[in-house]
PDB file of C-alpha atoms in Angstrom:
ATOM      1  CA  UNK C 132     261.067  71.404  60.631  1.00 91.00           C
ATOM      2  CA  UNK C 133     257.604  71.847  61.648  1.00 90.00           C
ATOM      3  CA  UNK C 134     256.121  73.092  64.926  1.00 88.00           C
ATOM      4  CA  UNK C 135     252.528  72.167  65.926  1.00 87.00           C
ATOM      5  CA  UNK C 136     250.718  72.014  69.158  1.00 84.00           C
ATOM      6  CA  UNK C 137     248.504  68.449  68.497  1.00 86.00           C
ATOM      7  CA  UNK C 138     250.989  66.638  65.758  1.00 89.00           C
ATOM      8  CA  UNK C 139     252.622  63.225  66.879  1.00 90.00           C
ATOM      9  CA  UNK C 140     255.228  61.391  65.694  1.00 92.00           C
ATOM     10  CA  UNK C 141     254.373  59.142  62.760  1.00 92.00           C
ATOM     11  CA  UNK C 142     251.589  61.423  62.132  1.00 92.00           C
ATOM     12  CA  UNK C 143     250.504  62.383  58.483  1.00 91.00           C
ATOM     13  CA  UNK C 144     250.416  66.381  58.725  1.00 89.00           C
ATOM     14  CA  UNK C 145     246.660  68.237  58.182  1.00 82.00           C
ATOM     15  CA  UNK C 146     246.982  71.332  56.207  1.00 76.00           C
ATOM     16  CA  UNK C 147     243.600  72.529  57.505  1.00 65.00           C
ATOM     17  CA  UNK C 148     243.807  71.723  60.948  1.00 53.00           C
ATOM     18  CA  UNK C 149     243.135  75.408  61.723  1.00 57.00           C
ATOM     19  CA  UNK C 150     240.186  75.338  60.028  1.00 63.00           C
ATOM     20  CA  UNK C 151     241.888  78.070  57.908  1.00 72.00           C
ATOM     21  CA  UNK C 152     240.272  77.037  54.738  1.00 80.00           C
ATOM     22  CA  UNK C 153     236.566  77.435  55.231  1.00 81.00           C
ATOM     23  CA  UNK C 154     237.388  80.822  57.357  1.00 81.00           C
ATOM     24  CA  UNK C 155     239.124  82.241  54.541  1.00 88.00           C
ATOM     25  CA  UNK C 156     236.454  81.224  51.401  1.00 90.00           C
ATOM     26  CA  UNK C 157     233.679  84.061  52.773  1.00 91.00           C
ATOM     27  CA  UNK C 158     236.363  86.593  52.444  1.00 92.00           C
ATOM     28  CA  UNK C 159     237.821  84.795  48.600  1.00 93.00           C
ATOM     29  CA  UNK C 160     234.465  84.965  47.638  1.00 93.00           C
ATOM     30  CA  UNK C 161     233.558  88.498  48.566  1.00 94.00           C
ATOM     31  CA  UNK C 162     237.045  89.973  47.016  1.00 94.00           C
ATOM     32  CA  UNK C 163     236.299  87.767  43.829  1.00 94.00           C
ATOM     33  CA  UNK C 164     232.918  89.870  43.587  1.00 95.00           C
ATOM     34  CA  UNK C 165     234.652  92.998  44.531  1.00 95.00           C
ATOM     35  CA  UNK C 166     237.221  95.418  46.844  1.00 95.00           C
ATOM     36  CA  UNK C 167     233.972  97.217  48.410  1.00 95.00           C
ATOM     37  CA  UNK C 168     232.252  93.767  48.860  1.00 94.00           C
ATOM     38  CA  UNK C 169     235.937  92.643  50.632  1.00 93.00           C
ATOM     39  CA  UNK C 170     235.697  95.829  52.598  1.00 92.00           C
ATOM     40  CA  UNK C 171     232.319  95.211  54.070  1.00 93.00           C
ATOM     41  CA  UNK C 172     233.695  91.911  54.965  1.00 90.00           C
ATOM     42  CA  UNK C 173     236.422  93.721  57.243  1.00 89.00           C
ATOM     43  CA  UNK C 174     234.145  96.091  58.710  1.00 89.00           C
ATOM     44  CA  UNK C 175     231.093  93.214  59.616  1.00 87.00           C
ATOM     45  CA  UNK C 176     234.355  91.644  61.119  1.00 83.00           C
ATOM     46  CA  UNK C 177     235.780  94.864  63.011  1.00 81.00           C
ATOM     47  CA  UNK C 178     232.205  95.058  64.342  1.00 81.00           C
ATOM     48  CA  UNK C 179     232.347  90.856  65.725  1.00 79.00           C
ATOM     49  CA  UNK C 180     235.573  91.854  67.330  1.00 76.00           C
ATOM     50  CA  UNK C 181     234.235  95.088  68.799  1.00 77.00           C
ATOM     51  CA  UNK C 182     231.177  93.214  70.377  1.00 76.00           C
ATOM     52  CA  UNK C 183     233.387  90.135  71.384  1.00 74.00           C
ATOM     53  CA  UNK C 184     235.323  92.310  73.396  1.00 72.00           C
ATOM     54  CA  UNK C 185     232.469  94.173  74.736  1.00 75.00           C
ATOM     55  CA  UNK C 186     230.959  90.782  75.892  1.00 74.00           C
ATOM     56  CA  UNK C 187     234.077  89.682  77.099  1.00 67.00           C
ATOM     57  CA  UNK C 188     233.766  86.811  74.767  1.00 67.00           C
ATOM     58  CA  UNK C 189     237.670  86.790  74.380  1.00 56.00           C
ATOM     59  CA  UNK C 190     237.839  83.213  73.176  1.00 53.00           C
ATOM     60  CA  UNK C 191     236.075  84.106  69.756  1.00 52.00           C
ATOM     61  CA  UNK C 192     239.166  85.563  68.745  1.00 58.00           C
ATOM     62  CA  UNK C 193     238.804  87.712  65.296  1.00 58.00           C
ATOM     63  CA  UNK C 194     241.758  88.066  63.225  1.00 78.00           C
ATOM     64  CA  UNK C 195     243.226  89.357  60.144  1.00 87.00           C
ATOM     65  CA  UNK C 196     244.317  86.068  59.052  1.00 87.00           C
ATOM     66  CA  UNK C 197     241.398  85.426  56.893  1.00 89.00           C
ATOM     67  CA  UNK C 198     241.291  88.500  54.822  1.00 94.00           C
ATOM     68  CA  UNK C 199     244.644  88.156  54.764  1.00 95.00           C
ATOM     69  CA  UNK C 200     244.478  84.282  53.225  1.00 94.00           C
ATOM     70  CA  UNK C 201     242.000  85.315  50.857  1.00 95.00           C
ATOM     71  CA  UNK C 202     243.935  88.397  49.193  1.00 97.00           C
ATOM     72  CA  UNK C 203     247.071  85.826  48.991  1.00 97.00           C
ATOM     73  CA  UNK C 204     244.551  83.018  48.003  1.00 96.00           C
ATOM     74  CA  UNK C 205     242.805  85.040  45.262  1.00 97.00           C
ATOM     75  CA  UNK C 206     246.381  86.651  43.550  1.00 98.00           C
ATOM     76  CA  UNK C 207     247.800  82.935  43.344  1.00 98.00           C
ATOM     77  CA  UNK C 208     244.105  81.897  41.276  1.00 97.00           C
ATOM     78  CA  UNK C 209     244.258  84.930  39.294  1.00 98.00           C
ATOM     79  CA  UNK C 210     247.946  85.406  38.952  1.00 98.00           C
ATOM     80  CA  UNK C 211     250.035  82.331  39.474  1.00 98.00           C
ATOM     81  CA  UNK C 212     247.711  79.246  38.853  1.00 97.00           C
ATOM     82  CA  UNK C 213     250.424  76.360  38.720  1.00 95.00           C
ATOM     83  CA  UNK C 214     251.699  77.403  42.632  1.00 95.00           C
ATOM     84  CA  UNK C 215     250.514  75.654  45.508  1.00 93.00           C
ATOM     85  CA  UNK C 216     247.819  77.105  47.307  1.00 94.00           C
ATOM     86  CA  UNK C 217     248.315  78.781  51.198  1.00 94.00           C
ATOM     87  CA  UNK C 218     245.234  76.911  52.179  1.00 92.00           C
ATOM     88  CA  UNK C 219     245.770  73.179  51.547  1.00 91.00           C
ATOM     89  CA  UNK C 220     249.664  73.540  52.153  1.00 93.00           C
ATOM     90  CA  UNK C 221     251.925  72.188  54.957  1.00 92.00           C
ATOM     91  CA  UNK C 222     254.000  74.363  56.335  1.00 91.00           C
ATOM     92  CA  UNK C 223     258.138  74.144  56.858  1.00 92.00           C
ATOM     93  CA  UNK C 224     261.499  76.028  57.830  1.00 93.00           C
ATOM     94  CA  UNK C 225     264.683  74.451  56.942  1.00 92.00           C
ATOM     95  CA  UNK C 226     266.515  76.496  59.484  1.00 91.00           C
ATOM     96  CA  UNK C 227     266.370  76.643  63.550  1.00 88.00           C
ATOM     97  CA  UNK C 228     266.078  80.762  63.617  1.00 87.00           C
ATOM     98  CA  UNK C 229     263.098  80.741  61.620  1.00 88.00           C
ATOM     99  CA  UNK C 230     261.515  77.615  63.390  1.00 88.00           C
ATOM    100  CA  UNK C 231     261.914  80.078  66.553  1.00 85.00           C
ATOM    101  CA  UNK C 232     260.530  83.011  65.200  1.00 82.00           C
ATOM    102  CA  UNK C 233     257.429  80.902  64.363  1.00 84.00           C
ATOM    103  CA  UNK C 234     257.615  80.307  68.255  1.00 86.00           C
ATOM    104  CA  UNK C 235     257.880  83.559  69.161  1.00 85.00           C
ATOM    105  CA  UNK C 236     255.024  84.899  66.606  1.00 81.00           C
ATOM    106  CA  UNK C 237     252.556  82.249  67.370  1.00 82.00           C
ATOM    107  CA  UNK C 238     252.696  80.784  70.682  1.00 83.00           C
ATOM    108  CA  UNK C 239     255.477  83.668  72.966  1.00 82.00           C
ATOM    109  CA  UNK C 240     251.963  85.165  74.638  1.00 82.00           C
ATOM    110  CA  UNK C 241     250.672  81.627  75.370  1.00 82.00           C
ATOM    111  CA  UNK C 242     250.383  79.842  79.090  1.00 85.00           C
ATOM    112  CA  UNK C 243     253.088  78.240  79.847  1.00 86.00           C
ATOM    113  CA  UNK C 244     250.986  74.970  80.329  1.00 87.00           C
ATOM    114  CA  UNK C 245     250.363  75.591  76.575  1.00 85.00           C
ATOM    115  CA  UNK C 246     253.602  76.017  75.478  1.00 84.00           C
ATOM    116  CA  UNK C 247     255.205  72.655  76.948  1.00 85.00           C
ATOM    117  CA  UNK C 248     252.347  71.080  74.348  1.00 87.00           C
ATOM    118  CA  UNK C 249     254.471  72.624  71.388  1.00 89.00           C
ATOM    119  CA  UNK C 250     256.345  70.380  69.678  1.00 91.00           C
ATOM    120  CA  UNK C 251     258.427  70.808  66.805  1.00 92.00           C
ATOM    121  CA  UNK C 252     259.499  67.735  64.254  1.00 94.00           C
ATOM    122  CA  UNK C 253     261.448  66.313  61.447  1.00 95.00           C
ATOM    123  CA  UNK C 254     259.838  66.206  58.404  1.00 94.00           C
ATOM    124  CA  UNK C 255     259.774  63.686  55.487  1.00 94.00           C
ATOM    125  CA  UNK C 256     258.264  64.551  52.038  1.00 93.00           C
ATOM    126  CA  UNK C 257     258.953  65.223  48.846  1.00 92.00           C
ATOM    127  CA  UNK C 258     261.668  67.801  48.442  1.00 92.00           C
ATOM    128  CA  UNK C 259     260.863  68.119  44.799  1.00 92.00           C
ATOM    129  CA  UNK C 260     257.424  69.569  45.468  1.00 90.00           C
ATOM    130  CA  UNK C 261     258.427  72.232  48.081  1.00 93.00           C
ATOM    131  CA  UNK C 262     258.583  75.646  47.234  1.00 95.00           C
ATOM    132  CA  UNK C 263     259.964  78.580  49.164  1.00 97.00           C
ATOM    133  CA  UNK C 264     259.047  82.224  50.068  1.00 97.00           C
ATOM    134  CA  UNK C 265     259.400  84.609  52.398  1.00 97.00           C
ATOM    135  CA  UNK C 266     257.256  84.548  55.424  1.00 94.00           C
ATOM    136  CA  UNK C 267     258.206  88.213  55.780  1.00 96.00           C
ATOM    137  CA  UNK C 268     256.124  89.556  52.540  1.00 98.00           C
ATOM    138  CA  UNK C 269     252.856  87.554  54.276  1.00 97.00           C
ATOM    139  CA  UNK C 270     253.637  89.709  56.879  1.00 95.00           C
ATOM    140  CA  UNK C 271     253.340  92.720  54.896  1.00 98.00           C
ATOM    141  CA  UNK C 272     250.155  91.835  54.000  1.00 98.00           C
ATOM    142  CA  UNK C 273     249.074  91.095  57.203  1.00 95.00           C
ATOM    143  CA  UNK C 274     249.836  94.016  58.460  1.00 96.00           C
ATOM    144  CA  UNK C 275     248.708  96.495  56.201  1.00 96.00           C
ATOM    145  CA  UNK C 276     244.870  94.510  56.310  1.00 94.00           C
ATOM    146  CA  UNK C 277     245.362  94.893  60.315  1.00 91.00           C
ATOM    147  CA  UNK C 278     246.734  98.547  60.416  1.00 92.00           C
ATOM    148  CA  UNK C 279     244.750  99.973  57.563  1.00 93.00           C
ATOM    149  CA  UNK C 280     242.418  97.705  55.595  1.00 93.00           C
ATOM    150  CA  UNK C 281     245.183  98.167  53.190  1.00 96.00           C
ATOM    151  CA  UNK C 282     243.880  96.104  50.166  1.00 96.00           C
ATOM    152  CA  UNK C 283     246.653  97.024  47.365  1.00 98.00           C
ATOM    153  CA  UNK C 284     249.806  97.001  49.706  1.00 98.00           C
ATOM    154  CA  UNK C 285     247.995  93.370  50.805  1.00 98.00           C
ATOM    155  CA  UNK C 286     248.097  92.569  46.684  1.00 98.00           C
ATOM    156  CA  UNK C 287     251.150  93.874  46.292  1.00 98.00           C
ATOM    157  CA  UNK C 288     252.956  91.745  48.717  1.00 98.00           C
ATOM    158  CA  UNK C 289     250.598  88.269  47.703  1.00 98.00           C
ATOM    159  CA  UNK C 290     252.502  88.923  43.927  1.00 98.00           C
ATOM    160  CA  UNK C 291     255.507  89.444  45.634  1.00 98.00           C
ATOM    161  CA  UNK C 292     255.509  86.544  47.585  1.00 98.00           C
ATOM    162  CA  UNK C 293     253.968  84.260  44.897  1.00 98.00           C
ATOM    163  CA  UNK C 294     256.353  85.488  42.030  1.00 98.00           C
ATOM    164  CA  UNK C 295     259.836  84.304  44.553  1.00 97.00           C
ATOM    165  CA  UNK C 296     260.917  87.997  45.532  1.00 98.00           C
ATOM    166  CA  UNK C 297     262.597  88.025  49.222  1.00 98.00           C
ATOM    167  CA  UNK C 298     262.398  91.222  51.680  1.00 98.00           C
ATOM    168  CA  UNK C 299     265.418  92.730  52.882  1.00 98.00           C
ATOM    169  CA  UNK C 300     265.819  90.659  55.780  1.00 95.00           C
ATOM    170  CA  UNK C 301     263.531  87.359  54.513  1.00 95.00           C
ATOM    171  CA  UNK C 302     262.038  84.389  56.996  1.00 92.00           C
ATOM    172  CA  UNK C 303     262.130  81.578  54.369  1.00 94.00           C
ATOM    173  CA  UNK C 304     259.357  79.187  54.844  1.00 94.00           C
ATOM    174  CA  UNK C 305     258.891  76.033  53.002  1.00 95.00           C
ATOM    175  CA  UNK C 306     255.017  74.982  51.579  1.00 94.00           C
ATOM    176  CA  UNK C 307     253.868  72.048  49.920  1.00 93.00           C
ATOM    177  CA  UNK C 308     250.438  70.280  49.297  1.00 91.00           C
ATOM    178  CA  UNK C 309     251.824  66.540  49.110  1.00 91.00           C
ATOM    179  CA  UNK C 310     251.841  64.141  51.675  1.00 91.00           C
ATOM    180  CA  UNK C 311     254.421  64.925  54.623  1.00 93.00           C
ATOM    181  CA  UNK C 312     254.868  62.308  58.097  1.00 95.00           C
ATOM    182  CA  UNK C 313     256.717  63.732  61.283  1.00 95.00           C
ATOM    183  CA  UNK C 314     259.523  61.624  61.746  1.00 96.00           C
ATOM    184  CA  UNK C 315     261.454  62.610  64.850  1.00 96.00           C
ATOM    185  CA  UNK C 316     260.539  65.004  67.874  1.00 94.00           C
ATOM    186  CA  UNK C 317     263.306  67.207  67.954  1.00 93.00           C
ATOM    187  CA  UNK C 318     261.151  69.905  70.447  1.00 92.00           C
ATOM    188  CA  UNK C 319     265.078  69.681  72.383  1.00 91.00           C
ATOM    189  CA  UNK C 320     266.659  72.128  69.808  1.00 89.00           C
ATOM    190  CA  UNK C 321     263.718  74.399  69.681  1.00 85.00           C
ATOM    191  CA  UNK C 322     263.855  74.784  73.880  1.00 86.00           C
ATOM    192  CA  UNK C 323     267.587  75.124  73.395  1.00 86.00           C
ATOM    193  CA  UNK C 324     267.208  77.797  71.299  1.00 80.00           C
ATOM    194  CA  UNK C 325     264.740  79.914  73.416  1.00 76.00           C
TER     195      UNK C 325
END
């Protein structure tokens, strides 16, 4: 399954519809130079957020996404070459629960005239070129960059994720670069299981 706001049925999906790439590479590229070089990063970003929300400019949302991307993005160049990369894969769940806690994670604080735009589909592509790891060590990594600017526990969980390991209680998502079409809207079970 795969959830998107702006996908339609027959559709080819677009790995970089969020623009994820191109907001990730300034980050890559500072880490790839060096941790304090990353860290000013963070901080000129802290300070966008700061002033955003001083200006009430609450549409240029600031995130740790990015950092996040590039940490992940720079352990699977360095580390694990031959795995498909964060940033020019498609994104899938082979199981209902997971498709909802996508939902819940991504769109739960959204107007509700923005939420009836969610759909989520059937996917066709090739099953030989998916691999699959848990959502929940991304997480980690999230969070510590949010929380704490945590670089290492951010590491840590990349090679974690990358190398197949599973948390306690794991969110298995599916990624793959190769070509994948929606094939039927099957939004119904995702509503149903709200």
């Amino acid at each position: 399954y795969h959830s998107s706001d702006s996908l339609q049925l027959g559709e080819t999906l677009n790995p970089e519809y969020f623009g994820h790439q191109w907001l990730t590479e300034p980050f890559l590229y500072a880490l790839q130079r060096s941790e304090d070089c990353f860290y000013g990063m963070m901080l000129g970003q802290q300070y966008l957020y700061a002033l955003f929300q001083r200006q009430k400019w609450h549409n240029w949302a600031v995130t740790p996404k990015h950092p996040t991307e590039a940490i992940f993005e720079h352990i699977r160049l360095t580390e694990f070459p031959d795995h498909p990369s964060r940033l020019r894969s498609n994104y899938f769940y082979d199981d209902l629960s997971y498709c909802k806690h996508f939902y819940e994670i991504t769109w739960s604080e959204d107007a509700e005239e923005y939420k009836q735009r969610i759909h989520m589909y059937e996917i066709e592509t090739d099953l030989n070129a998916l691999i699959k790891r848990d959502m929940r060590l991304y997480d980690i990594g999230l969070e510590a960059i949010r929380d704490r600017m945590d670089i290492k526990t951010a590491k840590d969980a990349a090679r974690r994720y990358f190398s197949g390991e599973q948390t306690d209680d794991p969110v298995w998502e599916y990624l793959s670069e190769e070509k994948a079409v929606a094939v039927a809207d099957v939004t119904h079970l995702l509503w149903a299981s709200l």
